[in-house]
Coordinates of C-alpha atoms and ligand atoms in Angstrom, one line a residue:
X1 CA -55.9 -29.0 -15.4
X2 CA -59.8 -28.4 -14.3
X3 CA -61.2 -24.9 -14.8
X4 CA -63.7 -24.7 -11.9
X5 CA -66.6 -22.1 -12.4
X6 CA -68.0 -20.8 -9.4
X7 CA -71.6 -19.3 -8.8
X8 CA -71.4 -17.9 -5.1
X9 CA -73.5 -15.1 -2.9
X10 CA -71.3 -11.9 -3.3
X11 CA -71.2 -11.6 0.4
X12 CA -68.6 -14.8 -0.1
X13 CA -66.8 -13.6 -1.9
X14 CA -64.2 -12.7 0.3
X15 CA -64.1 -16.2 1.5
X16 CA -63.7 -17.5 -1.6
X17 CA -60.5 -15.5 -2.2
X18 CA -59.1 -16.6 0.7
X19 CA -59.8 -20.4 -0.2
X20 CA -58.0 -20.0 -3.5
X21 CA -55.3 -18.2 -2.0
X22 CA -55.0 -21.0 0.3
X23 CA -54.2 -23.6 -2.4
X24 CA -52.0 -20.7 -4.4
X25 CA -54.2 -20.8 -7.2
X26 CA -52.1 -18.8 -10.4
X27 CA -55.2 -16.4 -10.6
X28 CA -58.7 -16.3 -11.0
X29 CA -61.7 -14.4 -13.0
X30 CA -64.4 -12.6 -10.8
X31 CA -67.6 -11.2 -12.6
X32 CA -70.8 -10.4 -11.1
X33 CA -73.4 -11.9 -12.8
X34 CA -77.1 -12.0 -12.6
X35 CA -78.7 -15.9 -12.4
X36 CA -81.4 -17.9 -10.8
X37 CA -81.2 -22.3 -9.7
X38 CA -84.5 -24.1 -8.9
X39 CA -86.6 -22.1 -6.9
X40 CA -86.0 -19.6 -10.2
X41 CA -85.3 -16.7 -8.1
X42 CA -87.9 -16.7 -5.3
X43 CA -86.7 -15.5 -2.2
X44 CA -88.5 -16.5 0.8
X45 CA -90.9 -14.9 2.3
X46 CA -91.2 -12.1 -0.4
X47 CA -94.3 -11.6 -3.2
X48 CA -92.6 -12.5 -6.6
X49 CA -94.4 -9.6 -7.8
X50 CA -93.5 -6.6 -10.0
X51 CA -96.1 -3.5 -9.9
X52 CA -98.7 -5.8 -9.2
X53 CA -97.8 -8.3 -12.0
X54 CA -96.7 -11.8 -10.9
X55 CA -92.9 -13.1 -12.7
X56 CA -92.7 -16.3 -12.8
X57 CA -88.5 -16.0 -12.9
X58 CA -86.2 -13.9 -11.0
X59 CA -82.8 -13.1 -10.8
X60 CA -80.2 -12.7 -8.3
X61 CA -77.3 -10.8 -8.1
X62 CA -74.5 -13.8 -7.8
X63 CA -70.4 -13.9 -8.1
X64 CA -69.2 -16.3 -10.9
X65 CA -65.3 -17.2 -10.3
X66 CA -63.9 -18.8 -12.8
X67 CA -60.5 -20.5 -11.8
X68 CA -57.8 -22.8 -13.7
X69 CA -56.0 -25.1 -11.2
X70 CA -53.9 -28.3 -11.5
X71 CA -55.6 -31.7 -10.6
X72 CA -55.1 -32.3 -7.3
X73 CA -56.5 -29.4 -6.1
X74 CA -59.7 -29.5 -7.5
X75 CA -61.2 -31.5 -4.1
X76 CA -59.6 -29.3 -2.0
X77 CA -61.3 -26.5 -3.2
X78 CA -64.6 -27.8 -3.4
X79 CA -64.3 -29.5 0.4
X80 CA -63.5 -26.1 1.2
X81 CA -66.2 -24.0 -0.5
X82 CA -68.5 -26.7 1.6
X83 CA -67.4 -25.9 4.7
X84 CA -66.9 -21.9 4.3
X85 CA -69.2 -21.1 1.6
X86 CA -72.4 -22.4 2.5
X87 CA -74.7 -20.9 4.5
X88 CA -76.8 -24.3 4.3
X89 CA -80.2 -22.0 2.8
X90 CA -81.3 -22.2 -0.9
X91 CA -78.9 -20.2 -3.3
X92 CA -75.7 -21.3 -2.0
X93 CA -74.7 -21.7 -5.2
X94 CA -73.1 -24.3 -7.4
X95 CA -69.7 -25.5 -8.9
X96 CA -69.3 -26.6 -12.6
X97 CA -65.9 -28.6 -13.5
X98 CA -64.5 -28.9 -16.9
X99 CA -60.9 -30.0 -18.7
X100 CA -58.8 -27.6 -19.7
X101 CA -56.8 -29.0 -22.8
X102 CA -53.9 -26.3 -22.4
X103 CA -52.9 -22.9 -21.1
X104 CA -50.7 -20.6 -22.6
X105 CA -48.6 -17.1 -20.7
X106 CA -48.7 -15.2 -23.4
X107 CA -46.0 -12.9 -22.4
X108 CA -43.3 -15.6 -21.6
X109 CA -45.4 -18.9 -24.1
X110 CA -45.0 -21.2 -21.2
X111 CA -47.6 -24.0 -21.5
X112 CA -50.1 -25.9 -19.4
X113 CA -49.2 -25.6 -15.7
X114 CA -46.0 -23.5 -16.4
X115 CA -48.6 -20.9 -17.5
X116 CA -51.4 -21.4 -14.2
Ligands
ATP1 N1 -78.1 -25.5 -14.1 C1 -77.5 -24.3 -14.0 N2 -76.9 -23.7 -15.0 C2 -76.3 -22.5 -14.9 N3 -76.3 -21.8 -13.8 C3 -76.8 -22.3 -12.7 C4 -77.5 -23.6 -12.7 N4 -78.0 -23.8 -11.5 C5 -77.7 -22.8 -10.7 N5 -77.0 -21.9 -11.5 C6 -76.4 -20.6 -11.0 O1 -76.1 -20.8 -9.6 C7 -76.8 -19.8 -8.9 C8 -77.2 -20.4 -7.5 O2 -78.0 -21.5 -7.8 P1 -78.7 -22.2 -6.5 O3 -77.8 -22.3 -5.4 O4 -80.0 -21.4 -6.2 O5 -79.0 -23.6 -7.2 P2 -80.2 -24.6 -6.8 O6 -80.1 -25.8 -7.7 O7 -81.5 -23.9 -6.8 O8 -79.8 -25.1 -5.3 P3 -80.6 -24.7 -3.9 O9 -81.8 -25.6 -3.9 O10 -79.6 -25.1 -2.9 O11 -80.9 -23.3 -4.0 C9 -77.9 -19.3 -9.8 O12 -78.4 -18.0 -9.4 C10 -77.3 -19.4 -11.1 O13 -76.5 -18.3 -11.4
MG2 MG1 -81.8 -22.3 -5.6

């Protein structure tokens, strides 16, 4: 099992949803989070300036998705989030992968996949 931890715009959100529905992901975590990658937040064309005082880092509203999916998936996904997600400017976003040791339903204590 991979837990994939997705930093989107919140305008793809909806997109998103429908790739994990797609592959009939178990369920997934949605927060909206605040963050910033290399350019640290600077939009173009804008002032990075608050009340006349320049900030050298900003944040941006973002979606993090955090899903747990089997294996074989995992590519799927992330082919997927290429095509549909990007909009090919800075901020796309990015996708972290980690190993997920177990999982646990705690209402029925099925294990690893049973419990996706
Ligand atoms: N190294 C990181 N660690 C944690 N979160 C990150 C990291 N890099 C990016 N993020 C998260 O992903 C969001 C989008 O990052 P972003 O797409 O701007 O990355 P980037 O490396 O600057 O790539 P690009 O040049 O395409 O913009 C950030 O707002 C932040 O929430
Ligand atoms: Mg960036």
């Amino acid at each position: 099992m991979k837990e994939l931890v997705l930093i989107i715009r919140p305008e793809m959100l909806e997109e998103l949803k429908e790739i994990l529905d797609e592959v009939h992901c178990g369920g997934m975590t949605i927060s909206s989070v605040m963050g910033c990658g290399t350019q640290k937040g600077v939009v173009e064309n804008k002032v990075n300036q608050i009340r006349g005082f320049k900030i050298n880092i900003n944040l941006l509203p973002k979606i993090c998705a955090q899903v747990v999916v089997e294996d074989d998936v995992v590519e799927r996904i992330i082919s997927s989030v290429r095509e549909r997600v990007a909009s090919g400017r800075v901020g796309d976003g990015k996708i972290f992968i980690r190993s997920i040791e177990d999982a646990v339903r705690i209402r029925t204590g099925e294990r690893g996949s049973k419990a996706l």
